[in-house]
Coordinates of C-alpha atoms and ligand atoms in Angstrom, one line a residue:
M270 CA 21.3 -4.9 22.1
H271 CA 23.1 -5.0 18.7
V272 CA 22.8 -7.5 15.9
L273 CA 25.8 -8.2 13.6
A274 CA 25.8 -10.6 10.9
T275 CA 29.3 -12.4 10.0
A276 CA 30.4 -12.4 6.3
G277 CA 33.4 -14.1 4.6
H278 CA 34.5 -17.3 2.3
V279 CA 34.1 -20.9 3.4
D280 CA 36.4 -22.0 6.3
H281 CA 37.8 -18.7 6.9
G282 CA 37.0 -18.8 10.9
K283 CA 33.7 -17.1 11.3
S284 CA 32.3 -19.5 13.3
T285 CA 35.3 -20.0 15.3
L286 CA 35.6 -16.6 15.8
V287 CA 31.7 -16.5 16.9
R288 CA 32.8 -19.3 19.3
A289 CA 35.7 -17.7 20.6
L290 CA 34.1 -14.3 21.3
T291 CA 30.6 -15.9 23.0
G292 CA 31.6 -19.3 24.0
M293 CA 28.4 -20.5 22.0
E294 CA 28.2 -23.0 19.3
P295 CA 26.8 -21.2 16.3
D296 CA 27.0 -24.6 14.1
R297 CA 23.5 -25.8 15.7
W298 CA 23.4 -28.9 13.5
A299 CA 25.3 -32.3 14.0
E300 CA 26.0 -32.4 10.1
E301 CA 27.5 -28.7 10.4
R302 CA 29.6 -29.9 13.1
R303 CA 30.6 -33.3 11.5
R304 CA 31.8 -31.4 8.0
G305 CA 33.2 -28.4 9.7
M306 CA 31.2 -26.1 7.6
T307 CA 28.2 -23.7 8.4
I308 CA 25.0 -24.8 6.2
D309 CA 22.7 -22.5 8.1
L310 CA 22.3 -19.5 10.1
G311 CA 23.4 -19.6 13.6
F312 CA 23.0 -17.4 16.4
A313 CA 25.3 -16.6 19.7
W314 CA 25.8 -13.6 21.8
T315 CA 28.0 -12.0 24.5
T316 CA 28.5 -8.8 26.6
L317 CA 31.3 -6.4 25.3
P318 CA 33.3 -4.6 27.7
S319 CA 31.1 -1.8 28.1
G320 CA 28.3 -4.1 29.2
R321 CA 26.5 -3.6 25.8
T322 CA 25.3 -7.2 24.5
V323 CA 25.7 -8.0 21.0
A324 CA 24.3 -11.0 19.1
F325 CA 25.6 -12.5 16.1
V326 CA 23.9 -14.0 13.1
D327 CA 26.4 -16.4 11.9
V328 CA 26.3 -17.1 8.2
P329 CA 27.7 -19.8 5.9
G330 CA 30.6 -19.1 3.8
H331 CA 30.1 -21.7 1.2
E332 CA 29.1 -20.3 -2.3
R333 CA 26.2 -22.9 -2.3
F334 CA 24.3 -21.3 0.8
V335 CA 24.9 -18.0 -0.3
P336 CA 20.7 -17.6 0.1
N337 CA 21.1 -18.8 3.6
M338 CA 23.7 -15.8 4.0
L339 CA 21.5 -13.7 2.7
A340 CA 18.6 -14.7 4.6
G341 CA 20.5 -13.5 7.7
V342 CA 22.0 -10.1 6.7
G343 CA 18.7 -9.0 5.2
P344 CA 17.4 -7.7 8.1
V345 CA 20.7 -7.0 9.9
P346 CA 22.4 -3.3 9.4
A347 CA 26.1 -4.2 10.3
A348 CA 28.6 -7.0 9.5
M349 CA 31.4 -8.5 10.8
I350 CA 33.9 -9.2 7.4
V351 CA 36.1 -12.0 8.4
V352 CA 39.0 -12.9 6.2
A353 CA 41.7 -15.8 6.6
A354 CA 45.1 -14.4 6.8
D355 CA 46.5 -17.6 5.4
E356 CA 44.1 -17.2 2.2
G357 CA 43.4 -13.7 2.1
W358 CA 40.5 -12.4 -0.4
M359 CA 38.6 -15.2 -1.7
P360 CA 35.5 -15.5 -4.1
Q361 CA 32.7 -15.5 -1.6
S362 CA 34.5 -12.4 0.2
A363 CA 33.8 -10.6 -2.9
E364 CA 30.4 -11.8 -3.3
H365 CA 29.3 -11.4 0.6
L366 CA 30.7 -8.1 0.3
A367 CA 28.8 -7.3 -3.0
A368 CA 25.6 -8.1 -0.9
L369 CA 26.5 -6.3 1.8
H370 CA 27.1 -3.2 -0.8
A371 CA 23.9 -4.1 -2.7
L372 CA 21.6 -3.8 0.9
D373 CA 23.6 -0.5 1.7
V374 CA 25.2 -1.9 4.9
R375 CA 27.1 0.8 6.4
H376 CA 28.5 -0.1 9.7
G377 CA 30.9 -2.7 10.0
L378 CA 34.2 -4.1 11.1
L379 CA 37.1 -6.3 9.2
V380 CA 38.5 -8.9 11.3
V381 CA 41.4 -11.2 9.7
T382 CA 41.7 -14.4 11.5
R383 CA 44.0 -17.4 11.4
A384 CA 46.7 -14.7 12.2
D385 CA 48.7 -17.7 13.9
L386 CA 49.0 -19.0 10.1
A387 CA 50.0 -16.2 8.3
D388 CA 51.2 -12.4 8.4
P389 CA 47.8 -10.8 8.5
G390 CA 49.4 -7.6 6.9
P391 CA 48.4 -8.5 3.1
A392 CA 44.9 -9.7 3.9
I393 CA 44.3 -6.7 5.5
G394 CA 45.1 -4.4 2.9
R395 CA 43.4 -6.1 0.1
A396 CA 40.0 -6.4 2.0
R397 CA 40.3 -2.7 3.6
T398 CA 40.8 -1.6 -0.3
E399 CA 37.9 -3.8 -1.5
I400 CA 35.5 -3.0 1.5
A401 CA 36.6 1.1 0.9
R402 CA 34.9 1.0 -2.6
T403 CA 31.4 0.1 -0.9
S404 CA 28.9 1.4 1.2
L405 CA 31.0 0.3 4.2
G406 CA 33.6 2.8 3.5
D407 CA 36.7 2.8 5.9
V408 CA 36.4 -0.1 8.4
P409 CA 38.5 -0.6 11.3
A410 CA 40.6 -3.7 11.1
V411 CA 41.6 -6.1 13.7
A412 CA 43.9 -9.2 13.3
V413 CA 42.9 -12.2 15.5
S414 CA 43.7 -15.9 16.3
P415 CA 41.0 -17.6 18.2
V416 CA 43.3 -20.5 18.5
T417 CA 46.1 -18.3 20.3
G418 CA 43.7 -15.7 21.6
A419 CA 46.0 -12.7 20.1
G420 CA 43.7 -10.0 19.4
L421 CA 40.6 -11.1 20.9
A422 CA 40.9 -8.4 23.6
E423 CA 41.3 -5.4 20.9
L424 CA 38.5 -7.2 19.0
R425 CA 36.1 -6.8 21.9
T426 CA 36.9 -3.1 22.0
A427 CA 36.4 -2.5 18.4
L428 CA 33.0 -4.2 18.8
D429 CA 32.1 -1.9 21.2
R430 CA 33.1 1.1 19.2
L431 CA 31.4 0.0 16.4
A432 CA 28.3 -0.8 18.3
E433 CA 28.2 3.0 19.7
G434 CA 28.5 4.4 16.1
L435 CA 25.2 2.0 15.3
P436 CA 22.0 4.3 14.5
P437 CA 19.4 4.0 17.1
P438 CA 16.2 1.9 15.9
R439 CA 12.8 3.2 15.6
V440 CA 11.2 1.6 18.5
D441 CA 7.7 3.3 18.0
G442 CA 7.2 2.0 14.4
P443 CA 5.5 -0.8 13.2
V444 CA 6.7 -4.3 13.4
R445 CA 7.8 -6.2 10.3
L446 CA 9.8 -9.3 12.2
W447 CA 11.3 -11.4 8.8
I448 CA 11.2 -14.9 10.0
D449 CA 14.7 -16.7 9.7
R450 CA 13.8 -20.1 11.4
A451 CA 10.6 -21.6 12.5
F452 CA 10.3 -24.9 14.6
T453 CA 7.9 -26.6 17.2
I454 CA 8.7 -26.8 20.8
T455 CA 6.7 -29.6 22.6
G456 CA 4.2 -27.9 24.8
A457 CA 4.7 -24.5 23.3
G458 CA 3.8 -24.9 19.6
T459 CA 5.2 -22.9 16.7
V460 CA 8.2 -21.0 17.7
V461 CA 9.6 -18.6 14.8
T462 CA 12.5 -16.2 15.1
G463 CA 14.2 -13.3 13.6
T464 CA 16.0 -9.7 13.8
L465 CA 13.8 -7.4 15.1
G466 CA 14.9 -4.3 13.5
A467 CA 12.2 -1.6 14.7
G468 CA 9.3 -1.5 16.7
R469 CA 8.3 -3.5 20.0
L470 CA 6.9 -6.9 20.5
R471 CA 4.6 -8.0 23.3
A472 CA 3.3 -11.0 24.7
G473 CA -0.5 -11.1 23.8
D474 CA -0.1 -8.9 20.7
E475 CA -2.0 -9.6 17.7
L476 CA 0.2 -9.7 14.5
E477 CA -0.4 -10.4 10.8
L478 CA 1.4 -13.4 9.4
T479 CA 2.2 -13.0 5.8
G480 CA 1.4 -16.1 3.4
G481 CA -2.3 -16.4 4.4
H482 CA -3.1 -13.1 5.7
R483 CA -3.6 -14.8 8.9
T484 CA -3.9 -13.2 12.4
V485 CA -1.7 -14.6 15.2
R486 CA -1.1 -13.9 18.9
V487 CA 2.0 -13.9 20.6
R488 CA 1.8 -16.6 23.4
G489 CA 5.6 -15.9 24.5
L490 CA 8.5 -14.3 23.9
Q491 CA 12.3 -14.8 24.3
S492 CA 15.3 -13.0 23.3
L493 CA 18.9 -14.5 24.1
G494 CA 17.4 -17.4 25.5
T495 CA 15.4 -15.6 28.3
P496 CA 11.9 -15.2 28.4
A497 CA 10.6 -11.3 28.3
A498 CA 7.3 -9.7 28.4
E499 CA 8.9 -7.2 25.8
V500 CA 11.2 -7.0 23.3
T501 CA 12.3 -3.7 21.8
A502 CA 14.3 -3.1 18.7
V503 CA 17.3 -4.1 17.7
A504 CA 17.0 -7.7 19.3
R505 CA 17.3 -10.8 18.5
V506 CA 13.8 -12.7 19.2
A507 CA 12.0 -15.9 19.4
V508 CA 8.4 -15.4 19.2
N509 CA 5.8 -18.5 20.4
V510 CA 2.8 -18.0 18.0
R511 CA -0.4 -19.5 19.3
G512 CA -3.0 -21.0 16.3
V513 CA 0.2 -21.4 13.7
D514 CA 0.8 -24.8 12.3
R515 CA 4.5 -25.3 11.9
N516 CA 4.3 -26.4 8.4
A517 CA 2.4 -23.1 7.5
V518 CA 5.3 -20.9 8.3
A519 CA 8.7 -21.0 6.9
R520 CA 11.7 -18.6 6.7
G521 CA 10.9 -15.7 4.3
A522 CA 7.5 -15.2 5.9
A523 CA 7.0 -12.2 8.4
L524 CA 5.3 -11.1 11.4
L525 CA 3.6 -7.7 11.0
T526 CA 2.0 -4.9 12.9
P527 CA -1.8 -5.4 11.6
G528 CA -2.9 -3.0 9.0
A529 CA 0.7 -1.5 8.9
F530 CA 1.6 -3.4 5.9
R531 CA 0.5 -3.9 2.2
L532 CA 1.5 -7.6 0.5
T533 CA 2.8 -6.4 -2.8
D534 CA 3.8 -8.7 -6.2
L535 CA 4.5 -5.9 -8.3
I536 CA 7.0 -3.1 -7.5
D537 CA 9.1 -0.5 -9.3
V538 CA 12.5 -0.3 -8.2
R539 CA 15.9 1.9 -8.7
V540 CA 18.7 -0.7 -9.6
H541 CA 22.2 0.0 -7.9
G542 CA 24.6 -2.3 -9.8
D543 CA 24.2 -3.5 -13.1
P544 CA 22.2 -1.4 -15.8
A545 CA 18.6 -2.4 -15.8
A546 CA 18.8 -3.4 -19.4
D547 CA 21.5 -6.2 -18.7
L548 CA 19.3 -7.7 -15.9
P549 CA 18.0 -11.3 -16.7
A550 CA 14.7 -11.6 -17.6
T551 CA 14.1 -13.6 -14.3
I552 CA 16.2 -13.2 -11.1
T553 CA 15.8 -13.6 -7.5
L554 CA 14.6 -10.9 -5.1
H555 CA 16.3 -11.1 -1.5
A556 CA 14.4 -8.9 0.6
G557 CA 14.7 -9.3 4.5
S558 CA 14.9 -12.9 5.0
A559 CA 13.0 -13.6 1.8
A560 CA 14.0 -14.9 -1.4
V561 CA 11.3 -14.6 -4.6
P562 CA 11.6 -14.9 -7.9
V563 CA 10.8 -11.8 -9.8
R564 CA 10.5 -11.1 -13.6
V565 CA 12.4 -8.0 -14.7
R566 CA 10.9 -5.0 -16.9
P567 CA 13.3 -2.5 -17.5
L568 CA 11.7 0.9 -17.4
G569 CA 14.9 3.5 -17.4
P570 CA 18.7 3.1 -17.6
D571 CA 18.4 2.4 -13.6
T572 CA 14.8 1.3 -12.9
A573 CA 12.7 -1.4 -13.4
R574 CA 9.2 -3.2 -12.8
L575 CA 9.7 -6.5 -10.9
R576 CA 6.9 -9.0 -10.6
L577 CA 7.0 -11.1 -7.5
R578 CA 6.4 -14.8 -7.6
Q579 CA 4.9 -14.3 -4.2
P580 CA 3.6 -11.0 -2.8
L581 CA 6.3 -9.7 0.0
P582 CA 5.6 -6.9 2.8
L583 CA 7.2 -4.1 1.1
R584 CA 7.1 -0.6 1.7
I585 CA 9.0 2.3 -0.4
G586 CA 12.3 3.4 0.6
D587 CA 13.1 -0.6 1.5
R588 CA 16.6 -2.0 0.3
A589 CA 16.6 -5.3 -1.4
L590 CA 18.9 -7.0 -3.6
L591 CA 18.9 -9.1 -7.0
R592 CA 20.8 -12.0 -7.3
D593 CA 21.4 -14.2 -10.2
P594 CA 21.7 -17.6 -8.6
G595 CA 23.0 -19.6 -11.8
R596 CA 25.8 -17.3 -12.3
H597 CA 26.5 -16.3 -8.5
H598 CA 26.2 -13.1 -9.2
V599 CA 24.9 -10.2 -7.0
A600 CA 23.2 -8.0 -10.1
G601 CA 22.7 -5.1 -7.7
G602 CA 20.7 -3.7 -4.8
V603 CA 17.5 -2.2 -5.3
T604 CA 15.6 0.7 -3.8
V605 CA 11.6 0.5 -3.8
L606 CA 10.3 3.4 -5.3
D607 CA 6.5 2.0 -5.8
V608 CA 4.8 -0.9 -4.2
A609 CA 1.5 0.0 -5.9
P610 CA 2.7 1.2 -9.4
P611 CA 0.5 2.2 -12.1
A612 CA -0.6 -0.4 -15.1
L613 CA 1.4 0.1 -18.0
T614 CA -1.1 -0.4 -20.4
R615 CA -1.5 2.7 -22.7
R616 CA 0.9 3.2 -25.3
G617 CA 4.1 5.7 -24.2
A618 CA 2.9 4.7 -20.5
A619 CA 6.3 2.9 -19.9
T620 CA 8.3 5.6 -21.4
A621 CA 6.1 8.3 -19.2
R622 CA 6.8 6.0 -16.2
A623 CA 10.6 5.7 -16.3
A624 CA 10.8 9.7 -16.7
E625 CA 8.6 9.8 -13.4
L626 CA 11.0 6.9 -11.7
S627 CA 13.9 9.0 -12.8
T628 CA 12.7 11.7 -10.5
M629 CA 12.0 9.5 -7.6
D630 CA 14.6 8.4 -4.8
G631 CA 12.4 5.9 -2.3
V632 CA 12.3 8.6 0.3
P633 CA 8.6 8.7 1.2
D634 CA 7.3 11.9 -0.2
A635 CA 3.4 12.4 1.0
A636 CA 3.1 15.7 -1.8
G637 CA 4.7 13.9 -4.6
E638 CA 2.4 10.5 -3.7
L639 CA -0.4 12.8 -4.0
R640 CA 0.9 14.5 -7.3
R641 CA 1.1 11.0 -8.8
R642 CA -2.1 9.2 -7.2
L643 CA -4.3 12.0 -7.3
L644 CA -6.4 10.4 -4.7
V645 CA -5.6 7.8 -2.1
R646 CA -6.8 6.9 1.5
R647 CA -4.4 7.9 4.3
D648 CA -4.3 4.4 5.6
D649 CA -3.1 3.0 1.9
L650 CA -0.4 5.2 1.8
A651 CA 0.7 4.7 5.5
R652 CA 0.9 0.9 4.7
M653 CA 2.9 1.9 1.4
G654 CA 5.5 3.6 4.1
V655 CA 4.4 7.1 3.5
A656 CA 3.1 9.1 6.7
A657 CA 1.0 11.9 5.1
T658 CA -0.2 14.5 7.7
G659 CA -2.4 16.9 5.5
P660 CA -6.4 17.1 6.1
A661 CA -8.4 14.9 4.5
V662 CA -10.9 15.9 1.8
A663 CA -13.2 13.3 2.7
G664 CA -13.1 10.4 5.2
D665 CA -9.5 9.3 5.3
W666 CA -9.4 10.3 1.3
L667 CA -6.5 12.5 0.8
A668 CA -6.4 14.4 -2.7
D669 CA -3.7 16.3 -4.7
P670 CA -4.7 20.1 -4.5
A671 CA -4.7 20.7 -7.8
H672 CA -6.5 17.1 -9.0
W673 CA -9.2 18.3 -6.4
A674 CA -10.0 21.7 -8.1
R675 CA -10.1 20.5 -11.3
L676 CA -12.8 17.9 -10.1
R677 CA -14.6 20.5 -8.4
E678 CA -14.9 22.2 -11.8
R679 CA -15.8 18.9 -13.6
L680 CA -18.4 18.2 -11.1
T681 CA -20.2 21.5 -11.9
A682 CA -19.8 20.7 -15.6
E683 CA -21.5 17.2 -14.8
V684 CA -24.4 18.6 -12.9
T685 CA -25.2 21.1 -15.5
A686 CA -24.9 18.6 -18.4
Y687 CA -27.1 16.3 -16.1
A688 CA -29.7 18.8 -15.3
R689 CA -29.8 19.7 -19.3
E690 CA -30.2 16.0 -20.3
R691 CA -32.6 15.3 -17.8
P692 CA -34.5 18.2 -16.9
L693 CA -37.5 16.7 -15.2
E694 CA -35.3 15.4 -12.6
P695 CA -34.8 17.2 -9.5
G696 CA -30.8 17.2 -10.0
A697 CA -28.1 14.4 -10.6
P698 CA -28.2 11.4 -8.3
V699 CA -24.9 11.4 -6.2
E700 CA -24.1 7.8 -7.5
A701 CA -24.5 8.7 -11.1
L702 CA -21.9 11.6 -10.8
R703 CA -19.4 9.2 -9.0
R704 CA -19.7 7.2 -11.6
R705 CA -19.2 10.0 -14.5
L706 CA -16.2 11.6 -12.5
G707 CA -14.7 8.2 -12.2
L708 CA -14.6 8.6 -8.2
P709 CA -14.0 5.7 -5.8
D710 CA -16.2 6.9 -3.0
R711 CA -19.7 9.0 -3.2
A712 CA -18.4 10.6 -0.1
L713 CA -16.0 12.1 -2.4
V714 CA -18.9 13.9 -4.7
E715 CA -20.4 14.9 -1.6
A716 CA -17.3 16.5 -0.4
L717 CA -16.9 18.3 -4.0
V718 CA -20.1 19.9 -3.7
R719 CA -20.0 23.6 -2.6
P720 CA -22.3 26.4 -3.2
P721 CA -24.1 27.4 -5.6
L722 CA -24.3 23.4 -6.1
A723 CA -25.8 21.7 -3.3
I724 CA -27.2 18.2 -2.0
R725 CA -31.0 17.4 -1.4
T726 CA -32.0 14.0 -1.1
G727 CA -29.0 12.2 -2.7
R728 CA -29.0 14.5 -5.5
V729 CA -26.5 17.4 -6.3
T730 CA -28.6 20.3 -7.7
T731 CA -27.8 23.7 -9.2
G732 CA -28.6 27.2 -7.9
S733 CA -30.2 26.0 -4.8
I734 CA -28.2 28.5 -3.0
G735 CA -29.7 29.9 -0.1
V736 CA -33.2 28.1 -0.1
P737 CA -34.8 29.2 3.1
E738 CA -36.0 26.9 5.3
N739 CA -39.6 28.8 5.3
L740 CA -39.6 28.1 1.5
V741 CA -38.7 24.2 1.9
A742 CA -41.7 24.3 5.0
A743 CA -44.2 26.3 2.7
V744 CA -43.6 23.8 -0.4
D745 CA -44.2 20.8 1.9
K746 CA -47.2 22.2 3.3
A747 CA -48.6 23.2 -0.1
F748 CA -48.3 19.6 -1.1
A749 CA -49.3 17.9 2.4
D750 CA -53.0 17.5 1.6
L751 CA -52.1 16.1 -1.9
K752 CA -50.4 12.7 -0.3
G753 CA -50.8 9.8 -3.1
R754 CA -52.0 12.0 -5.6
P755 CA -48.6 12.9 -7.3
F756 CA -50.1 14.7 -10.4
T757 CA -52.4 16.8 -8.2
A758 CA -51.3 20.4 -8.1
P759 CA -52.1 22.9 -5.5
E760 CA -54.7 25.3 -5.9
A761 CA -53.7 29.0 -7.0
N762 CA -55.3 30.2 -3.7
R763 CA -53.5 27.9 -1.3
L764 CA -50.2 28.8 -2.7
A765 CA -51.2 32.5 -2.1
E766 CA -52.3 31.8 1.4
L767 CA -48.9 30.0 2.0
G768 CA -47.0 32.9 0.8
L769 CA -45.8 30.9 -2.5
G770 CA -46.0 34.0 -5.1
A771 CA -44.2 33.9 -8.6
R772 CA -40.9 34.6 -7.1
Q773 CA -40.9 32.2 -4.3
V774 CA -42.2 29.4 -6.8
G775 CA -39.2 30.8 -9.2
A776 CA -37.0 30.1 -6.1
A777 CA -38.4 26.6 -5.3
V778 CA -37.9 25.5 -9.1
R779 CA -34.3 26.6 -9.1
A780 CA -33.8 24.6 -5.7
G781 CA -35.0 21.6 -7.5
L782 CA -37.8 21.2 -5.0
V783 CA -40.7 21.6 -7.5
V784 CA -41.1 21.8 -11.3
R785 CA -43.4 24.6 -12.8
L786 CA -46.2 23.6 -15.8
A787 CA -47.7 26.7 -16.1
D788 CA -47.9 30.0 -13.8
Q789 CA -48.8 28.8 -10.5
V790 CA -49.1 25.0 -11.7
I791 CA -46.5 23.1 -9.8
L792 CA -45.9 19.4 -8.9
R793 CA -43.4 18.0 -7.0
A794 CA -39.9 17.4 -8.9
G795 CA -39.7 14.1 -10.4
A796 CA -43.9 13.9 -11.0
P797 CA -43.1 14.4 -14.6
E798 CA -40.9 11.4 -14.8
R799 CA -43.3 9.1 -12.7
A800 CA -46.4 10.4 -15.2
V801 CA -44.5 9.3 -18.2
A802 CA -44.1 5.5 -16.7
V803 CA -48.0 5.7 -16.1
L804 CA -48.7 7.1 -19.6
A805 CA -46.4 4.2 -20.9
R806 CA -48.9 1.7 -19.9
L807 CA -52.2 3.3 -21.4
P808 CA -52.9 1.5 -24.8
Q809 CA -51.0 3.8 -27.5
P810 CA -51.8 6.5 -28.8
F811 CA -54.0 8.0 -26.0
T812 CA -56.2 11.1 -25.6
V813 CA -55.7 13.9 -23.3
S814 CA -58.9 12.8 -21.2
E815 CA -57.3 9.4 -21.2
A816 CA -54.0 10.4 -19.7
R817 CA -55.8 12.7 -17.2
Q818 CA -57.9 9.7 -16.0
A819 CA -54.8 7.7 -15.8
L820 CA -53.1 10.4 -13.6
D821 CA -56.0 10.9 -11.6
T822 CA -55.4 14.6 -12.2
S823 CA -57.3 17.7 -13.6
R824 CA -57.0 19.3 -16.8
R825 CA -55.4 22.0 -15.7
V826 CA -52.2 19.7 -15.0
A827 CA -52.7 17.3 -17.7
V828 CA -52.8 19.7 -20.8
P829 CA -49.6 21.5 -19.5
L830 CA -47.8 18.3 -18.2
L831 CA -48.3 16.6 -21.7
E832 CA -47.0 19.9 -23.7
L833 CA -44.1 19.6 -21.3
L834 CA -43.5 16.0 -21.8
D835 CA -43.9 16.6 -25.6
G836 CA -41.2 19.4 -25.4
L837 CA -38.7 17.1 -23.9
G838 CA -39.5 14.6 -26.3
A839 CA -41.0 11.9 -23.9
T840 CA -44.1 12.1 -25.7
R841 CA -45.4 12.9 -29.2
H842 CA -48.3 14.8 -30.7
L843 CA -49.9 13.2 -33.1
P844 CA -51.9 15.2 -35.9
D845 CA -55.3 13.8 -34.2
D846 CA -54.6 15.5 -31.1
R847 CA -53.7 12.2 -29.6
R848 CA -50.2 11.1 -28.5
I849 CA -48.2 8.1 -27.7
I850 CA -45.2 7.8 -26.0
E851 CA -41.8 8.3 -27.8
K852 CA -39.3 7.3 -25.3
P853 CA -39.8 4.6 -22.8
P854 CA -39.3 5.8 -19.0
E855 CA -35.8 5.4 -17.6
D856 CA -35.6 4.4 -14.1
Ligands
LIG1003 N1 45.0 -22.3 13.1 C1 43.9 -21.8 13.1 N2 42.7 -22.3 12.7 C2 41.5 -21.6 12.7 C3 41.5 -20.2 13.1 N3 40.3 -19.9 13.0 C4 39.8 -21.0 12.6 N4 40.4 -22.1 12.0 C5 40.1 -23.2 11.7 O1 39.7 -23.0 10.2 C6 38.6 -24.2 9.8 C7 37.2 -23.6 9.5 O2 36.7 -22.5 10.7 P1 35.2 -22.4 10.5 O3 35.2 -21.2 11.8 O4 34.4 -23.4 10.4 O5 35.1 -21.5 9.4 P2 33.9 -20.7 8.8 O6 34.2 -19.2 8.3 O7 32.7 -20.8 10.0 O8 33.4 -21.7 7.8 P3 32.1 -21.7 7.1 O9 31.0 -21.4 8.0 O10 31.6 -23.1 6.4 O11 32.2 -20.5 5.9 C8 38.3 -25.0 10.9 O12 39.0 -26.3 11.0 C9 39.0 -24.0 12.1 O13 39.4 -24.9 13.5 C10 42.5 -20.0 13.7 O14 42.7 -18.8 14.1 N5 43.6 -20.3 13.7
LIG1004 MG1 30.6 -21.3 10.1

């Protein structure tokens, strides 16, 4: 199926033409038929001579209903521009064309109708000139009169040729169905309709409904009035959704493939049209079938930041338009450059951002996103519309290679600094390093660790390169008999028995397994810190003997341990040989 939107000034014969082509009534409302004027979108379809099906979204031409017109054309990439032979080019001919151009619609057809009332030549000439200046370029033109039937056969042939030239849709991509109507059918519940531009829908699918982040299930589908188990883009589709109150859904909402889009209320855009500086401070953004007021902050000559009053499921590269409803003025199209832009709080940030945006074009660019974001989850990028295929550094985290290399250097520096600040600890906790490096996930710290750095029990240590298994086992054995007595050192002969000579003990110290108090006097790493906590509970000051008893250890350990603590500034040695705790223990 192909979908075309009509466009053109009020009363120029759009609905009459659609009726003549399809035999269907696009003006659905009694009020429309009474007033002879389209107010809201109408839908009709027909089969072309080739057998192709074409569906029309018939739009209103009256200036008051331009927002309805935009909701209809937003998701439709091809247009049938209708001009009355007897009236010629008129204000909404121009405004509709400006809207199509702003949305970068590239496929279309000019139909000069009411050809029984006047020579269609002048209208064709003027309209083609106007259209040639836009994204539509040179379009074929057909003169018709639904009243006499003249030109309708040629028009059908021209529609076939247009349909043939339309780019094929992405049918494997995610679904973003912009809703243009929502209503209730007795017995079936809520039904929404829209133009499916990409992807496929199946009965039973789960989808996300914007507006409340709700998951809804597709109960049934119809396309062109016929029930279908599956509908593939491009198509007009009616979706019966389970579990949604009619009042909870309206035009401008969208049904989305779950997890495939992010709702954003802050975007950076390129503006095609008026200079960014000339945009009013508030204006309406039309995207898909949605219309949302936005606050504009110009950044560069043709770039701006838009703050949306309601979030929309937008992606990098999306095309939308800005219209000033007060002035009936399409200010221009926008290309979405960023849907998760950085805050502009630092001085000079806006200028720097403008320079950055000037290099962006809305074509999803994974390497560029990594360079700008430094670290980002693959899923988050996909939700922005950027498919990144490179390897993750940890989990689903992707990193800019240069940034990752810098982080690795900073990690080494932080681990070294931590060891200097807290020599009693067996390495820096992963969580502390995560905070110091400002990283969002501990898995990133772990992934940064490379020899000679190593991770042991949640801490990153320096110099534990190649700690042999048997050294770890020997150290474990040396302390095995001393469970519950953390301040007792293994006897020297026990160390000798286990093959822990001076060299092996040195390696165990470097690996962060033990701390050395004196020659062949070692404690488990972390024991000195725990000692400070015990000593802090003693009446101050305290003697060596009181410390020894409190720690349940020997003088062989207590004396060098206290000296170590003195050296670290944890305790202070008083002239009367007693000590006080200098620094309260940290947790
Ligand atoms: N003589 C003649 N009258 C026509 C022709 N096409 C449309 N009309 C008349 O023009 C008037 C407007 O036609 P519509 O089809 O409602 O125009 P429209 O463009 O859909 O108008 P809006 O939807 O309100 O923008 C109606 O009275 C039609 O009968 C034609 O080819 N010849
Ligand atoms: Mg009409």
